[in-house]
Coordinates of C-alpha atoms in Angstrom, one line a residue:
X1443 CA 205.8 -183.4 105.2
X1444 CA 208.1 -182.3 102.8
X1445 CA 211.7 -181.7 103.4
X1446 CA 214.1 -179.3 101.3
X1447 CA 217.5 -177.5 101.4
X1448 CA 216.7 -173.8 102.2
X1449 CA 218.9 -172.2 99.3
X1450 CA 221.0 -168.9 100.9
X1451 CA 219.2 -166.1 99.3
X1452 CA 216.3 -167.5 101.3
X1453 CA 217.9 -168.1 104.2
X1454 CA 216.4 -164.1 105.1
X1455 CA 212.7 -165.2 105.0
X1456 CA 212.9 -168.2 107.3
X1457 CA 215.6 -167.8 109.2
X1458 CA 212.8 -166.0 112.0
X1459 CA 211.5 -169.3 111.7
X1460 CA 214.4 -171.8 111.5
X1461 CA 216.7 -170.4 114.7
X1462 CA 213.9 -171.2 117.5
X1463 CA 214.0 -174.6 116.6
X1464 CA 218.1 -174.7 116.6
X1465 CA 219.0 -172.5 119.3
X1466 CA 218.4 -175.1 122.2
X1467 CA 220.6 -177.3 120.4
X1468 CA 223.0 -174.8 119.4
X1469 CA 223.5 -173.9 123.3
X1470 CA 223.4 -177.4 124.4
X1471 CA 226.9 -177.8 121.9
X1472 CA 228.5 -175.1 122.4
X1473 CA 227.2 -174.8 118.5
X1474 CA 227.9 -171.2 118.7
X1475 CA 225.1 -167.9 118.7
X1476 CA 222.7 -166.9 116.1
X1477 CA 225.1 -164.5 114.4
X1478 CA 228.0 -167.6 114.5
X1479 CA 225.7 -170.3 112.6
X1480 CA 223.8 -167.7 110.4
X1481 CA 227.4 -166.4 109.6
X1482 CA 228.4 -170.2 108.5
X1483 CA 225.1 -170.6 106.4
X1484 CA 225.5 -167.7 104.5
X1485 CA 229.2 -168.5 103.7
X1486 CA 228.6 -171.6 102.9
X1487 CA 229.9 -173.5 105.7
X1488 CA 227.0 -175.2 106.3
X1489 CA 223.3 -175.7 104.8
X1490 CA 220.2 -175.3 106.4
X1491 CA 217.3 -177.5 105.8
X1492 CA 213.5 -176.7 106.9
X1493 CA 210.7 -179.7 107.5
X1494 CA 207.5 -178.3 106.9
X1495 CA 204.0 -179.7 107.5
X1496 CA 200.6 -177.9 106.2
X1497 CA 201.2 -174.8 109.1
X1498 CA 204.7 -174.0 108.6
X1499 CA 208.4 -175.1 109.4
X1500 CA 207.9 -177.9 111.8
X1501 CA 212.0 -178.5 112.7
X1502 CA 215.6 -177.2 110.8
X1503 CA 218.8 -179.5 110.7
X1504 CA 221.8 -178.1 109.6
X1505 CA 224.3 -180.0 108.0
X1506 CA 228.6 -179.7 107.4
X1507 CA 231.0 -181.3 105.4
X1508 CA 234.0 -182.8 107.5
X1509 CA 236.6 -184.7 106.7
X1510 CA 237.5 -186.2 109.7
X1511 CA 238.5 -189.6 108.6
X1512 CA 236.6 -190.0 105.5
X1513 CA 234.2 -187.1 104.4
X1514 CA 231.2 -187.3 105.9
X1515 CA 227.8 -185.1 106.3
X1516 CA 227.6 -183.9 109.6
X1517 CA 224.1 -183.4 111.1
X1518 CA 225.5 -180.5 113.0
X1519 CA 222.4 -178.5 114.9
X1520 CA 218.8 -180.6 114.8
X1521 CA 216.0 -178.9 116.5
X1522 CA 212.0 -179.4 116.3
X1523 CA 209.1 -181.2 116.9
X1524 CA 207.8 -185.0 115.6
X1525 CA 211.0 -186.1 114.9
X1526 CA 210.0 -189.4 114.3
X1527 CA 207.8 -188.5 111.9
X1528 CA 209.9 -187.0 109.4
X1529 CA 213.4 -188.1 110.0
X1530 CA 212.8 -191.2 106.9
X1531 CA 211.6 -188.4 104.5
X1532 CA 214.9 -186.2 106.0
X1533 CA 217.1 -188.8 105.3
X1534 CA 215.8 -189.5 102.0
X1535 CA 216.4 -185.8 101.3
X1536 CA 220.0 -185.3 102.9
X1537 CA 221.6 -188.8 101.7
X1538 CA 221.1 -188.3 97.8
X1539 CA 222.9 -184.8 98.5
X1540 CA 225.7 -186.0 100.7
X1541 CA 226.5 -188.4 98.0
X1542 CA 227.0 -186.1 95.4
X1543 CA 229.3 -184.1 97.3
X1544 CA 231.3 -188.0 97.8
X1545 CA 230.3 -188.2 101.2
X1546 CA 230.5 -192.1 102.7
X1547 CA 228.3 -191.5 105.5
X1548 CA 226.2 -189.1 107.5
X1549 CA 227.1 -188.2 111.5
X1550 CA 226.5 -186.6 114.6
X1551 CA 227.6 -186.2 118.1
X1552 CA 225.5 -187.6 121.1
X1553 CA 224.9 -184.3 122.9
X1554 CA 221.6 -185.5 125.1
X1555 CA 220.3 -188.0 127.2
X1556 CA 217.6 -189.9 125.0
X1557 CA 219.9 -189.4 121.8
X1558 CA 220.2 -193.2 120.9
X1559 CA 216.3 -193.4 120.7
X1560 CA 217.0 -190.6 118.0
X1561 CA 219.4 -192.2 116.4
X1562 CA 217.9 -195.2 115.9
X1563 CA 215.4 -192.9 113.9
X1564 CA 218.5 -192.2 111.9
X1565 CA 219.5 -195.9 111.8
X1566 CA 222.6 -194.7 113.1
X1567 CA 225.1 -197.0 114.8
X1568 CA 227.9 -195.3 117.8
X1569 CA 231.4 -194.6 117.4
X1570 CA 233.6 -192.3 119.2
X1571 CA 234.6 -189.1 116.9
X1572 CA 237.1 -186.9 118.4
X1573 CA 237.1 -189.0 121.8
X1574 CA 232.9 -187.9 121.8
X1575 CA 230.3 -190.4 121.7
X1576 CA 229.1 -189.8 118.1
X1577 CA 226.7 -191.9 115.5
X1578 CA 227.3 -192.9 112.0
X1579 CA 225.3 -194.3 109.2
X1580 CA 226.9 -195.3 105.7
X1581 CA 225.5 -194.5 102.6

């Protein structure tokens, strides 16, 4: 697997690729369209990041600053396949990154049934954010 922030001037090329795998979670949130989250990317708002295997972009996370509380990395929009097989070498990835931009911990909300299996994958543990069931782990 390999795991890498998807810089914006290639956001383009793979973005054909990247929004299947988000758009069930972007609906499920209320996340916004594809024009609203490719908007953020492009601005800035928010990164993408592609997990690829030998065949191709296997799943995309995107991930936002917040500074609710402390700042923290949001993993805003996760969508894919195997998550449990890449969500170590995700983590390795996304943490050093959050940490240079001072971040004390990564997030996200609980949006689906099954999500504590997931983020147990994240070694999450749950708070409430905003009055929403939500996960955090430090860094």
């Amino acid at each position: 697997m390999i795991v890498t922030g998807i810089p914006r001037h290639h956001l383009g090329s793979l973005w054909r690729d990247a929004w299947p795998l988000l758009e069930r979670a972007a609906t499920r949130t209320n996340g916004g369209t594809e024009e609203e989250v490719a908007r953020r990317l492009l601005q800035g708002e928010a990164q993408l990041w592609g997990v690829f295997d030998g065949d191709g972009m296997v799943a995309a996370v995107t991930t936002q600053i917040t500074l609710i509380g402390e700042k923290g990395c949001r993993l805003w929009l996760i969508g894919g396949s195997g998550m449990a097989e890449w969500a170590a070498d995700f983590l390795a990835e996304v943490e050093p990154w959050a940490r240079s931009l001072d971040c004390t911990h990564v997030w996200g909300a609980q949006s689906r049934a099954g999500w504590r299996r997931i983020v147990r994958l994240f070694g999450g543990a749950p708070v409430i954010v905003d009055g929403k069931a939500s996960w955090t782990r430090r860094l």
